Coordinates of C-alpha atoms in Angstrom, one line a residue:
Chain A
X1 CA -27.7 16.0 14.5
X2 CA -25.2 13.6 15.9
X3 CA -24.8 10.2 14.3
X4 CA -23.6 7.2 16.3
X5 CA -22.0 4.4 14.3
X6 CA -21.1 1.1 16.1
X7 CA -18.3 -0.8 14.3
X8 CA -17.1 -4.3 15.0
X9 CA -13.7 -5.8 14.6
X10 CA -14.1 -9.1 12.7
X11 CA -12.0 -11.5 10.8
X12 CA -11.0 -10.0 7.5
X13 CA -13.3 -11.2 4.7
X14 CA -10.3 -12.3 2.6
X15 CA -9.1 -14.7 5.3
X16 CA -9.7 -18.4 4.9
X17 CA -11.4 -19.2 8.2
X18 CA -10.0 -22.1 10.2
X19 CA -11.8 -23.8 13.1
X20 CA -9.9 -24.3 16.3
X21 CA -8.8 -27.8 17.0
X22 CA -11.1 -28.2 20.0
X23 CA -14.1 -27.0 18.0
X24 CA -14.8 -24.1 20.4
X25 CA -14.8 -21.5 17.6
X26 CA -12.7 -20.0 14.9
X27 CA -9.0 -19.5 15.2
X28 CA -8.3 -15.8 15.5
X29 CA -4.7 -15.8 16.7
X30 CA -2.4 -14.0 14.2
X31 CA -5.3 -13.6 11.7
X32 CA -5.9 -10.3 9.8
X33 CA -8.8 -8.5 11.4
X34 CA -10.7 -5.6 9.8
X35 CA -13.9 -3.6 10.2
X36 CA -17.1 -5.5 9.5
X37 CA -17.9 -4.6 5.9
X38 CA -21.5 -3.7 6.7
X39 CA -20.2 -1.3 9.4
X40 CA -18.0 0.3 6.8
X41 CA -21.1 1.1 4.8
X42 CA -22.7 2.5 7.9
X43 CA -19.7 4.8 8.5
X44 CA -19.7 5.9 4.9
X45 CA -23.4 6.8 5.1
X46 CA -22.9 8.8 8.3
X47 CA -20.0 10.7 6.7
X48 CA -22.2 11.4 3.6
X49 CA -24.9 12.7 5.9
X50 CA -22.4 15.1 7.4
X51 CA -21.1 16.1 4.0
X52 CA -24.7 16.8 3.0
X53 CA -25.1 19.1 6.0
X54 CA -27.7 16.7 7.6
X55 CA -25.4 15.7 10.5
X56 CA -22.8 17.7 12.3
X57 CA -20.9 15.0 14.2
X58 CA -20.1 11.4 13.5
X59 CA -19.1 9.3 16.5
X60 CA -17.8 5.7 16.0
X61 CA -18.1 3.2 18.8
X62 CA -16.6 -0.3 19.2
X63 CA -17.2 -2.9 21.9
X64 CA -14.8 -5.7 22.3
X65 CA -11.1 -6.2 22.9
X66 CA -8.5 -3.4 23.2
X67 CA -7.3 -4.0 19.6
X68 CA -10.6 -2.7 18.3
X69 CA -9.0 0.7 18.6
X70 CA -7.4 -0.1 15.2
X71 CA -11.0 -0.6 13.8
X72 CA -12.0 2.8 15.3
X73 CA -8.9 4.5 13.8
X74 CA -10.1 3.2 10.4
X75 CA -13.5 4.8 11.0
X76 CA -11.7 8.0 12.0
X77 CA -9.5 7.9 8.9
X78 CA -12.7 7.5 6.8
X79 CA -14.0 10.7 8.4
X80 CA -15.7 10.0 11.7
X81 CA -15.0 12.9 14.2
X82 CA -14.3 10.9 17.3
X83 CA -14.4 7.4 18.8
X84 CA -15.4 5.6 21.9
X85 CA -13.9 2.2 22.6
X86 CA -15.6 0.0 25.2
X87 CA -13.4 -2.8 26.4
X88 CA -15.6 -5.7 27.2
X89 CA -13.3 -8.7 26.5
X90 CA -9.7 -9.6 27.2
X91 CA -9.2 -12.5 24.8
X92 CA -9.7 -11.9 21.0
X93 CA -11.7 -15.1 20.9
X94 CA -14.4 -13.8 23.3
X95 CA -17.4 -12.6 21.3
X96 CA -19.5 -10.1 23.2
X97 CA -23.1 -11.2 22.6
X98 CA -25.6 -8.9 20.8
X99 CA -27.7 -8.2 23.9
X100 CA -24.7 -7.0 25.9
X101 CA -23.5 -4.9 23.0
X102 CA -27.0 -3.4 22.6
X103 CA -27.1 -2.6 26.3
X104 CA -23.7 -0.9 26.2
X105 CA -24.7 1.1 23.1
X106 CA -27.9 2.1 24.9
X107 CA -25.7 3.5 27.7
X108 CA -23.7 5.5 25.2
X109 CA -26.8 6.7 23.5
X110 CA -28.1 8.0 26.8
X111 CA -24.9 9.9 27.3
X112 CA -24.4 11.1 23.8
X113 CA -28.0 11.7 22.7
X114 CA -27.5 11.1 19.0
X115 CA -30.4 11.6 16.6
X116 CA -29.5 8.5 14.6
X117 CA -27.7 5.2 15.2
X118 CA -26.4 3.7 12.0
X119 CA -25.3 0.0 12.3
X120 CA -24.3 -2.7 9.9
X121 CA -27.2 -5.2 9.4
X122 CA -25.0 -7.9 10.8
X123 CA -21.4 -8.8 11.5
X124 CA -19.8 -11.2 9.0
X125 CA -18.2 -13.3 11.8
X126 CA -21.3 -14.8 13.5
X127 CA -24.2 -13.3 11.3
X128 CA -26.3 -12.7 14.4
X129 CA -28.3 -9.8 12.8
X130 CA -29.6 -8.8 16.2
X131 CA -27.8 -5.8 17.7
X132 CA -29.6 -3.0 15.9
X133 CA -33.0 -4.5 16.6
X134 CA -32.3 -5.1 20.2
X135 CA -30.9 -1.6 20.6
X136 CA -34.1 0.0 19.1
X137 CA -36.2 -2.1 21.5
X138 CA -34.1 -1.2 24.5
X139 CA -34.3 2.5 23.6
X140 CA -37.9 2.4 22.6
X141 CA -37.0 4.0 19.3
X142 CA -38.2 3.2 15.8
X143 CA -36.1 1.1 13.5
X144 CA -35.4 0.6 9.8
X145 CA -33.5 -2.5 9.0
X146 CA -31.7 -3.8 5.9
X147 CA -31.5 -0.3 4.4
X148 CA -30.5 0.2 0.8
X149 CA -31.5 3.9 0.9
X150 CA -31.8 6.4 3.7
X151 CA -33.4 9.8 3.3
X152 CA -33.7 12.0 6.4
X153 CA -36.1 14.9 6.3
X154 CA -36.6 16.8 9.6
X155 CA -38.3 14.5 12.1
X156 CA -38.7 11.5 9.8
X157 CA -36.4 9.1 8.0
X158 CA -37.5 7.4 4.8
X159 CA -35.8 4.0 4.7
X160 CA -35.9 1.7 1.8
X161 CA -35.6 -1.9 3.0
X162 CA -34.3 -4.9 1.1
X163 CA -36.9 -7.6 1.9
X164 CA -37.4 -11.0 0.3
X165 CA -40.1 -9.8 -2.1
X166 CA -38.2 -6.7 -3.3
X167 CA -38.0 -3.2 -1.8
X168 CA -40.1 -1.8 0.9
X169 CA -40.0 1.9 1.8
X170 CA -41.0 2.9 5.3
X171 CA -41.2 6.2 7.0
X172 CA -39.9 6.2 10.6
X173 CA -39.9 8.8 13.3
X174 CA -36.5 10.2 14.5
X175 CA -34.5 9.4 16.5
X176 CA -34.2 6.0 15.0
X177 CA -31.9 3.0 14.6
X178 CA -31.1 2.1 11.0
X179 CA -29.3 -1.1 10.0
X180 CA -27.6 -0.9 6.6
X181 CA -27.4 -3.5 3.8
X182 CA -24.8 -4.1 1.1
X183 CA -26.2 -1.8 -1.6
X184 CA -26.6 1.4 0.4
X185 CA -23.3 2.8 -0.8
X186 CA -19.7 2.0 -1.7
X187 CA -17.5 2.9 1.2
X188 CA -14.5 5.2 0.6
X189 CA -11.0 4.1 1.5
X190 CA -8.8 6.4 3.6
X191 CA -6.2 8.7 2.1
X192 CA -2.8 9.1 3.7
X193 CA -3.5 12.6 5.0
X194 CA -6.8 11.3 6.6
X195 CA -4.9 8.3 8.2
X196 CA -2.5 10.9 9.7
X197 CA -5.4 13.1 10.9
X198 CA -7.1 10.1 12.4
X199 CA -4.1 9.5 14.7
X200 CA -4.9 12.8 16.4
X201 CA -8.7 12.5 16.7
X202 CA -10.0 11.8 20.2
X203 CA -10.6 8.1 21.1
X204 CA -12.1 7.6 24.6
X205 CA -11.6 4.4 26.4
X206 CA -14.3 2.9 28.6
X207 CA -15.2 -0.4 30.0
X208 CA -18.5 -2.4 30.1
X209 CA -18.6 -1.7 33.8
X210 CA -18.8 2.0 33.1
X211 CA -22.2 1.4 31.7
X212 CA -23.2 -1.2 34.3
X213 CA -23.5 -3.9 31.8
X214 CA -22.8 -7.6 32.6
X215 CA -21.2 -9.1 29.5
X216 CA -21.2 -12.7 30.9
X217 CA -22.2 -14.9 27.9
X218 CA -25.8 -16.3 28.0
X219 CA -25.3 -18.5 25.0
X220 CA -23.2 -21.6 24.8
X221 CA -21.3 -22.7 21.7
X222 CA -21.8 -26.4 21.5
X223 CA -19.6 -27.1 18.5
X224 CA -18.1 -25.4 15.5
X225 CA -17.4 -27.3 12.3
X226 CA -16.0 -26.5 8.9
X227 CA -18.3 -26.8 5.9
X228 CA -18.1 -30.3 4.4
X229 CA -15.6 -30.5 1.5
X230 CA -17.1 -30.5 -1.9
X231 CA -17.2 -33.9 -3.5
X232 CA -15.6 -34.3 -6.9
X233 CA -18.0 -33.7 -9.8
X234 CA -18.7 -35.7 -12.9
X235 CA -18.8 -34.6 -16.5
X236 CA -21.9 -35.7 -18.4
X237 CA -22.1 -35.9 -22.2
X238 CA -25.7 -34.7 -22.8
X239 CA -28.8 -33.2 -21.2
X240 CA -30.5 -36.7 -21.2
X241 CA -27.6 -38.2 -19.4
X242 CA -27.7 -35.3 -16.9
X243 CA -31.4 -35.8 -16.3
X244 CA -30.9 -39.6 -15.8
X245 CA -28.0 -39.0 -13.4
X246 CA -30.0 -36.5 -11.4
X247 CA -32.9 -38.9 -11.2
X248 CA -30.6 -41.7 -10.1
X249 CA -29.2 -39.4 -7.4
X250 CA -32.8 -38.6 -6.3
X251 CA -32.2 -34.9 -6.9
X252 CA -35.3 -34.6 -9.2
Chain B
X1 CA -0.7 -17.6 5.9
X2 CA -0.3 -16.3 9.4
X3 CA -0.8 -12.6 9.6
X4 CA 1.6 -10.6 11.8
X5 CA 0.7 -7.0 12.0
X6 CA 3.3 -4.4 12.4
X7 CA 3.3 -0.7 13.3
X8 CA 2.4 0.2 9.7
X9 CA -0.9 -1.7 9.4
X10 CA -2.9 1.5 8.8
X11 CA -0.6 2.4 5.9
X12 CA -0.7 -1.1 4.5
X13 CA -4.5 -1.2 4.7
X14 CA -4.8 2.2 3.0
X15 CA -2.5 1.3 0.1
X16 CA -4.1 -2.2 -0.3
X17 CA -7.5 -0.6 -0.5
X18 CA -6.3 1.7 -3.3
X19 CA -4.5 -1.0 -5.1
X20 CA -7.6 -3.2 -5.0
X21 CA -9.2 -0.7 -7.4
X22 CA -6.5 -1.6 -9.9
X23 CA -6.6 -5.3 -10.4
X24 CA -4.1 -7.5 -12.2
X25 CA -5.7 -6.9 -15.6
X26 CA -5.0 -3.2 -15.3
X27 CA -1.2 -3.7 -14.7
X28 CA -1.2 -6.4 -17.4
X29 CA -2.8 -4.1 -20.0
X30 CA -0.4 -1.3 -19.1
X31 CA 2.5 -3.7 -19.6
X32 CA 1.2 -5.0 -22.9
X33 CA 0.6 -1.5 -24.3
X34 CA 4.0 -0.3 -22.9
X35 CA 2.0 2.5 -21.4
X36 CA 2.5 4.5 -18.2
X37 CA 0.0 3.6 -15.4
X38 CA -1.3 7.2 -15.4
X39 CA -4.6 6.5 -13.6
X40 CA -2.8 4.5 -10.9
X41 CA -0.2 7.1 -10.2
X42 CA -2.8 9.8 -10.3
X43 CA -4.8 7.9 -7.7
X44 CA -1.7 7.5 -5.5
X45 CA -1.1 11.2 -5.8
X46 CA -4.6 12.2 -5.1
X47 CA -4.8 10.1 -2.0
X48 CA -1.6 11.6 -0.7
X49 CA 0.7 8.6 -0.9
X50 CA 3.2 10.2 -3.2
X51 CA 3.6 13.1 -0.7
X52 CA 4.3 10.8 2.2
X53 CA 7.9 12.2 2.7
X54 CA 6.9 15.9 2.3
X55 CA 6.8 17.6 5.7
X56 CA 3.3 18.5 6.9
X57 CA 4.1 22.3 6.8
X58 CA 4.4 21.9 3.0
X59 CA 1.2 19.8 2.5
X60 CA 2.6 16.3 2.9
X61 CA 2.4 13.8 5.6
X62 CA 5.9 14.2 7.1
X63 CA 6.6 10.5 7.2
X64 CA 10.0 8.7 7.0
X65 CA 11.6 6.3 4.6
X66 CA 10.3 3.4 6.7
X67 CA 6.7 4.4 5.8
X68 CA 7.6 5.3 2.3
X69 CA 9.1 1.8 1.9
X70 CA 5.9 0.2 3.2
X71 CA 3.9 2.1 0.5
X72 CA 6.3 0.8 -2.3
X73 CA 6.3 -2.7 -0.8
X74 CA 2.5 -2.8 -0.8
X75 CA 2.2 -1.6 -4.4
X76 CA 4.5 -4.4 -5.6
X77 CA 2.8 -6.9 -3.2
X78 CA -0.6 -6.1 -4.8
X79 CA 0.8 -7.0 -8.2
X80 CA 1.7 -3.5 -9.4
X81 CA 5.2 -2.0 -10.1
X82 CA 6.4 0.9 -8.0
X83 CA 9.1 1.5 -10.7
X84 CA 6.6 3.8 -12.3
X85 CA 6.5 6.2 -9.4
X86 CA 9.3 5.5 -6.8
X87 CA 11.4 8.3 -8.2
X88 CA 9.4 10.9 -6.4
X89 CA 9.9 9.0 -3.1
X90 CA 13.7 8.7 -3.4
X91 CA 14.2 12.2 -4.7
X92 CA 12.1 13.8 -2.1
X93 CA 14.5 13.7 0.8
X94 CA 17.2 15.2 -1.3
X95 CA 15.1 18.3 -1.8
X96 CA 13.7 18.3 1.7
X97 CA 17.1 17.9 3.4
X98 CA 19.3 19.9 1.1
X99 CA 17.1 22.3 -0.7
X100 CA 16.8 26.0 0.4
X101 CA 13.8 27.3 2.2
X102 CA 12.9 29.2 -1.0
X103 CA 13.1 25.9 -3.0
X104 CA 11.1 24.0 -0.5
X105 CA 8.4 26.6 -0.5
X106 CA 8.4 26.9 -4.3
X107 CA 8.2 23.1 -5.0
X108 CA 7.0 21.0 -2.2
X109 CA 3.4 22.3 -1.8
X110 CA 2.9 21.9 -5.5
X111 CA 4.3 18.3 -5.5
X112 CA 2.2 17.5 -2.5
X113 CA -0.9 18.8 -4.3
X114 CA -0.1 16.7 -7.4
X115 CA 0.5 19.7 -9.6
X116 CA 4.1 18.8 -10.2
X117 CA 6.0 15.5 -10.3
X118 CA 9.6 15.0 -9.2
X119 CA 10.1 11.5 -10.6
X120 CA 13.6 11.7 -12.2
X121 CA 17.2 11.6 -11.1
X122 CA 20.0 12.1 -13.6
X123 CA 23.2 10.5 -12.4
X124 CA 24.4 7.6 -14.6
X125 CA 26.4 8.3 -17.8
X126 CA 27.3 6.0 -20.7
X127 CA 30.9 5.8 -19.7
X128 CA 30.5 6.1 -16.0
X129 CA 28.0 3.9 -14.3
X130 CA 28.7 3.4 -10.7
X131 CA 32.0 5.3 -11.0
X132 CA 30.0 8.4 -10.2
X133 CA 32.8 10.9 -9.5
X134 CA 34.1 10.5 -13.1
X135 CA 30.9 11.8 -14.7
X136 CA 31.6 14.0 -17.7
X137 CA 28.5 16.2 -17.7
X138 CA 29.5 19.7 -16.7
X139 CA 27.8 22.7 -15.4
X140 CA 29.6 26.0 -15.9
X141 CA 28.4 29.2 -14.2
X142 CA 27.8 32.0 -16.6
X143 CA 26.3 35.1 -15.0
X144 CA 23.1 34.1 -13.2
X145 CA 22.8 30.8 -15.0
X146 CA 24.5 27.4 -15.2
X147 CA 25.2 26.0 -18.7
X148 CA 25.0 22.2 -18.8
X149 CA 26.8 20.0 -21.4
X150 CA 27.1 16.2 -21.5
X151 CA 25.1 13.1 -21.7
X152 CA 23.1 10.8 -19.3
X153 CA 21.7 7.3 -19.7
X154 CA 19.1 5.1 -18.0
X155 CA 17.3 8.2 -16.8
X156 CA 13.8 7.0 -15.9
X157 CA 10.3 8.6 -16.0
X158 CA 11.6 11.8 -17.7
X159 CA 8.5 11.8 -20.0
X160 CA 6.2 11.5 -16.9
X161 CA 7.9 14.0 -14.7
X162 CA 8.1 17.8 -14.4
X163 CA 11.4 17.9 -12.6
X164 CA 14.7 16.0 -12.4
X165 CA 17.5 16.2 -10.0
X166 CA 20.7 16.3 -12.1
X167 CA 24.2 15.6 -11.0
X168 CA 26.9 17.5 -12.9
X169 CA 30.6 18.5 -12.4
X170 CA 31.1 22.2 -11.5
X171 CA 34.8 22.0 -10.8
X172 CA 37.0 19.8 -13.1
X173 CA 38.3 16.6 -11.6
X174 CA 41.9 17.8 -12.0
X175 CA 41.2 20.8 -9.8
X176 CA 39.7 19.2 -6.8
X177 CA 41.7 17.7 -3.9
X178 CA 39.1 14.8 -3.4
X179 CA 37.4 13.3 -6.4
X180 CA 34.0 13.5 -4.6
X181 CA 34.3 17.3 -4.5
X182 CA 33.3 19.6 -7.3
X183 CA 30.0 17.9 -8.1
X184 CA 26.7 19.8 -7.8
X185 CA 23.1 18.9 -8.0
X186 CA 20.4 20.9 -9.8
X187 CA 16.7 20.9 -10.1
X188 CA 15.9 20.8 -13.9
X189 CA 12.5 21.8 -15.2
X190 CA 12.2 19.0 -17.8
X191 CA 9.6 20.6 -20.1
X192 CA 11.6 23.9 -20.3
X193 CA 14.8 22.0 -20.9
X194 CA 13.3 20.0 -23.7
X195 CA 12.5 23.2 -25.5
X196 CA 16.1 24.2 -25.8
X197 CA 19.2 22.3 -24.7
X198 CA 18.1 18.9 -23.6
X199 CA 17.2 16.0 -26.0
X200 CA 15.4 13.0 -24.7
X201 CA 15.8 9.6 -26.5
X202 CA 13.6 6.8 -25.1
X203 CA 15.2 3.3 -24.7
X204 CA 13.0 0.4 -25.5
X205 CA 13.6 -2.3 -23.0
X206 CA 12.7 -5.7 -21.5
X207 CA 10.3 -4.4 -18.9
X208 CA 7.7 -1.7 -19.3
X209 CA 10.0 0.9 -17.7
X210 CA 10.1 4.3 -19.2
X211 CA 13.9 5.1 -19.4
X212 CA 15.9 7.4 -21.6
X213 CA 19.2 8.8 -22.9
X214 CA 19.6 12.5 -22.3
X215 CA 21.8 14.8 -24.3
X216 CA 22.7 18.3 -23.0
X217 CA 23.8 20.9 -25.5
X218 CA 24.3 24.2 -23.7
X219 CA 21.2 23.8 -21.5
X220 CA 20.9 26.9 -19.5
X221 CA 19.3 26.7 -16.0
X222 CA 18.8 29.5 -13.5
X223 CA 21.4 29.6 -10.7
X224 CA 18.5 29.4 -8.2
X225 CA 18.0 25.8 -9.2
X226 CA 21.3 24.7 -7.6
X227 CA 20.5 22.6 -4.6
X228 CA 22.6 23.2 -1.5
X229 CA 26.2 24.4 -2.0
X230 CA 28.1 24.2 -5.2
X231 CA 30.6 21.4 -5.1
X232 CA 29.0 19.4 -2.5
X233 CA 26.5 17.6 -4.7
X234 CA 28.0 14.1 -4.2
X235 CA 27.1 14.1 -0.6
X236 CA 23.6 15.3 -1.4
X237 CA 23.0 12.8 -4.2
X238 CA 23.9 10.0 -1.7
X239 CA 20.7 11.0 0.2
X240 CA 18.8 10.1 -2.9
X241 CA 20.8 7.0 -3.8
X242 CA 20.5 5.4 -0.3
X243 CA 16.8 6.1 -0.3
X244 CA 16.5 4.6 -3.8
X245 CA 18.3 1.4 -2.8
X246 CA 16.3 1.0 0.4
X247 CA 13.0 1.6 -1.4
X248 CA 13.9 -0.9 -4.1
X249 CA 14.7 -3.4 -1.4
X250 CA 11.2 -2.9 -0.1
X251 CA 9.7 -3.3 -3.6
X252 CA 11.6 -6.6 -4.0
X253 CA 10.2 -7.7 -0.6
X254 CA 6.7 -6.9 -1.9
X255 CA 7.5 -8.8 -5.1
X256 CA 8.9 -11.7 -3.0
X257 CA 5.7 -12.1 -1.0
X258 CA 3.6 -11.7 -4.2
X259 CA 5.6 -14.7 -5.7
X260 CA 5.4 -16.9 -2.6
X261 CA 1.7 -16.2 -2.1
X262 CA 0.9 -16.8 -5.8
X263 CA 2.9 -20.0 -6.1
X264 CA 1.7 -21.3 -2.7
X265 CA -1.9 -20.9 -3.8
X266 CA -1.1 -22.5 -7.2
X267 CA 0.7 -25.6 -5.9
X268 CA -1.9 -26.2 -3.2
X269 CA -4.6 -26.3 -5.9
X270 CA -2.8 -27.9 -8.9
X271 CA -3.4 -31.7 -8.9
X272 CA -1.0 -34.0 -10.7
X273 CA -1.0 -37.8 -10.2
X274 CA -4.0 -37.4 -7.9
X275 CA -2.5 -35.0 -5.4
X276 CA -1.5 -31.4 -5.1
X277 CA 2.0 -30.7 -6.4
X278 CA 2.6 -28.7 -3.3
X279 CA 2.7 -32.0 -1.4
X280 CA 6.1 -32.7 -2.9
X281 CA 9.2 -31.6 -1.1
X282 CA 10.9 -30.8 -4.4
X283 CA 8.2 -28.2 -4.8
X284 CA 7.9 -27.1 -1.2
X285 CA 11.6 -26.5 -0.5
X286 CA 12.4 -23.9 -3.1
X287 CA 9.3 -21.9 -2.1
X288 CA 10.2 -22.2 1.6
X289 CA 13.7 -21.2 0.9
X290 CA 12.7 -18.1 -1.0
X291 CA 10.3 -17.2 1.7
X292 CA 13.0 -17.4 4.3
X293 CA 15.2 -15.2 2.2
X294 CA 12.5 -12.6 1.8
X295 CA 11.9 -12.5 5.5
X296 CA 15.7 -12.2 6.2
X297 CA 16.0 -9.4 3.6
X298 CA 13.1 -7.6 5.3
X299 CA 15.1 -7.3 8.5
X300 CA 17.9 -5.6 6.7
X301 CA 15.4 -3.3 5.1
X302 CA 14.2 -2.1 8.5
X303 CA 17.8 -1.6 9.6
X304 CA 18.5 0.6 6.6
X305 CA 15.3 2.6 7.1
X306 CA 16.0 3.1 10.8
X307 CA 19.5 4.5 10.1
X308 CA 18.2 6.7 7.2
X309 CA 15.4 8.2 9.2
X310 CA 17.7 8.9 12.0
X311 CA 20.0 10.8 9.6
X312 CA 22.8 8.3 10.2
X313 CA 25.2 6.9 7.5
X314 CA 23.4 3.9 5.9
X315 CA 25.2 3.3 2.6
X316 CA 26.2 -0.2 3.6
X317 CA 22.8 -1.2 5.0
X318 CA 20.9 0.3 2.0
X319 CA 23.2 -1.6 -0.4
X320 CA 23.0 -4.9 1.6
X321 CA 19.2 -4.6 1.9
X322 CA 18.9 -4.1 -1.9
X323 CA 21.3 -7.0 -2.5
X324 CA 19.4 -9.4 -0.2
X325 CA 16.0 -8.4 -1.3
X326 CA 16.7 -8.5 -5.0
X327 CA 18.3 -11.9 -4.6
X328 CA 15.3 -13.2 -2.6
X329 CA 12.7 -11.9 -4.9
X330 CA 14.5 -13.4 -7.9
X331 CA 14.6 -16.8 -6.1
X332 CA 10.9 -16.4 -5.3
X333 CA 10.2 -15.5 -8.9
X334 CA 12.1 -18.5 -10.2
X335 CA 10.2 -20.9 -8.0
X336 CA 6.9 -19.2 -8.9
X337 CA 7.6 -19.5 -12.6
X338 CA 8.9 -23.0 -12.4
X339 CA 6.0 -24.5 -10.5
X340 CA 3.4 -22.8 -12.6
X341 CA 4.9 -24.8 -15.5
X342 CA 3.7 -23.6 -18.9
X343 CA 1.0 -21.4 -17.3
X344 CA 3.8 -19.3 -15.8
X345 CA 4.6 -18.1 -19.3
X346 CA 1.0 -17.2 -20.1
X347 CA 0.5 -13.5 -19.7
X348 CA -2.8 -13.9 -17.9
X349 CA -1.1 -15.4 -14.8
X350 CA 1.0 -12.2 -14.4
X351 CA 4.0 -14.3 -13.3
X352 CA 6.1 -13.7 -16.4
X353 CA 5.5 -9.9 -16.0
X354 CA 6.4 -9.8 -12.4
X355 CA 9.4 -12.1 -13.2
X356 CA 10.8 -9.6 -15.7
X357 CA 10.1 -6.7 -13.4
X358 CA 11.8 -8.1 -10.4
X359 CA 14.8 -9.3 -12.4
X360 CA 15.7 -5.7 -13.1
X361 CA 16.8 -5.2 -9.5
X362 CA 19.7 -7.5 -9.8
X363 CA 21.1 -4.9 -12.2
X364 CA 19.5 -1.6 -11.3
X365 CA 20.0 0.8 -9.6
X366 CA 23.3 -0.8 -8.7
X367 CA 24.4 -4.2 -9.9
X368 CA 24.8 -7.0 -7.4
X369 CA 28.6 -7.3 -8.2
X370 CA 29.2 -3.7 -7.3
X371 CA 27.5 -4.1 -4.0
X372 CA 29.8 -7.0 -3.3
X373 CA 32.8 -4.9 -4.3
X374 CA 31.5 -2.1 -2.1
X375 CA 31.2 -4.4 0.9
X376 CA 34.6 -6.0 0.3
X377 CA 36.3 -2.7 0.0
X378 CA 34.5 -0.4 2.4
X379 CA 33.2 -2.7 5.1
X380 CA 35.8 -5.5 5.1
X381 CA 38.8 -3.2 4.2
X382 CA 40.0 -5.4 1.4
X383 CA 42.0 -3.8 -1.4
X384 CA 40.0 -2.1 -4.2
X385 CA 39.5 -4.7 -6.9
X386 CA 39.1 -2.3 -9.9

């Protein structure tokens, strides 16, 4: 079985995000970028499936700017076998929307015929949480979202989902799209020999046009604002005083 | 801070990910217990970082000093101390470039696999510091062995290494036409040597740095352990010394960024008289100055690495890089300690530990004054001052 893992290049989770002066988005110039952490978990899961003999090839895919090849090299250094980069934007500030990404991945799935697509449940930059679901719909495949456990047995995948009320385990028919949650695994970091090997692994470069997908945005960002600064707190002397203050503030 | 990526971002990310598994408390505890960061060095070895300079044919990654320097820089930048393991990096090229094929085959794959460590270099002696050609330790050929007698000092990581590269005189100074001739380097099996002929006396010191006095009393080593040709050891040892200086420059650069990051975060947050102390120019300027110096030292580091990796002479650049970087990290350390106020002296902030660690590099592996003398004499052509 071949496993396809889409990975997104996003602002590094350690970076303090700054809004651009014109409010059109977040400033990404000269900012450290990394692989979306949920996608790292997806790559890790795919590699574990290969190590367990349940998959024979792991293909990483990224859709975005040319620099996303660094993100793909990270996936290759972790253990993916090869990579496909689909250039769909020139400017690092252009975010390709989930529907366009899902359509491009569908094009890749049609060509590659994987048995499983493992995606992060969402990207930490815009938290859309849509691509995996859209892809399953476009392909007409089953889907298992927010996975904290994935168990593949022949034609079915048992997916444990993290839902509001607790854990839900579903059985879905293969091929399937699984979106992964935080607790599925702890991704490995790349060793030096694997970083060196990754430089030699194949990385195909394509464009959105190769898949006949129009990436023109359908959504308009009206404004982007930083979270309001936290107001100074006040130290209270007793529980009674706390309750009084909360009542005064209309909080209780 | 703005992030400018360079050609080594993959290496930086890899080392940072590993270092993230060893948070500040880990290094603080190792320091407090005067212990060796065994788990950390094991992890670096397991993940292939300590074999960066070993050619791929022998199980390493075949990288250059530039990449090795990035690894060391990132360790220090992450709050660790490369001093625990940089010996293997600076010794490696000596063995790779000057060792015989038999020696490379015998040792490099095992070092790459983490079965052996080559962390020590024995050059300095009590009465001859930088005046290397005057060393008194001798190696006399007797049959198929060399017999070593003499004494070394400030020899680091001996208790955490399997091998040491040792410099000894094989032809008396009086019998050579040039004083740099008649010296040879040997690969010493430390554990074997400690059984008979080599005594190791640890030196307790200001930083948690495992360093020792060594006493050689008729230590016998096989002739096969001679590296390169007998009598040409001085030229070979420079390979290690230039690498050492360049790598330590990179470590100081890592320290420098650690200090400027740490102090910038602190002064942005610390409120006195109703505003952050970082709003005061008296606080900003020393930090900015240190940052500028770290950046400038970094440029000289790349120059030294470039020459070294091209096999060109780089003594001046390696020394100047070490000089600039050690000075810059010390300025950064001072600013960091000063603006942390009393908290800078509290162990839990890690500032005092890093402050002690980076201070070492004004003195070791060559003191700042001797770099100035070197530049005055060998680059500017001024008369020798000593």
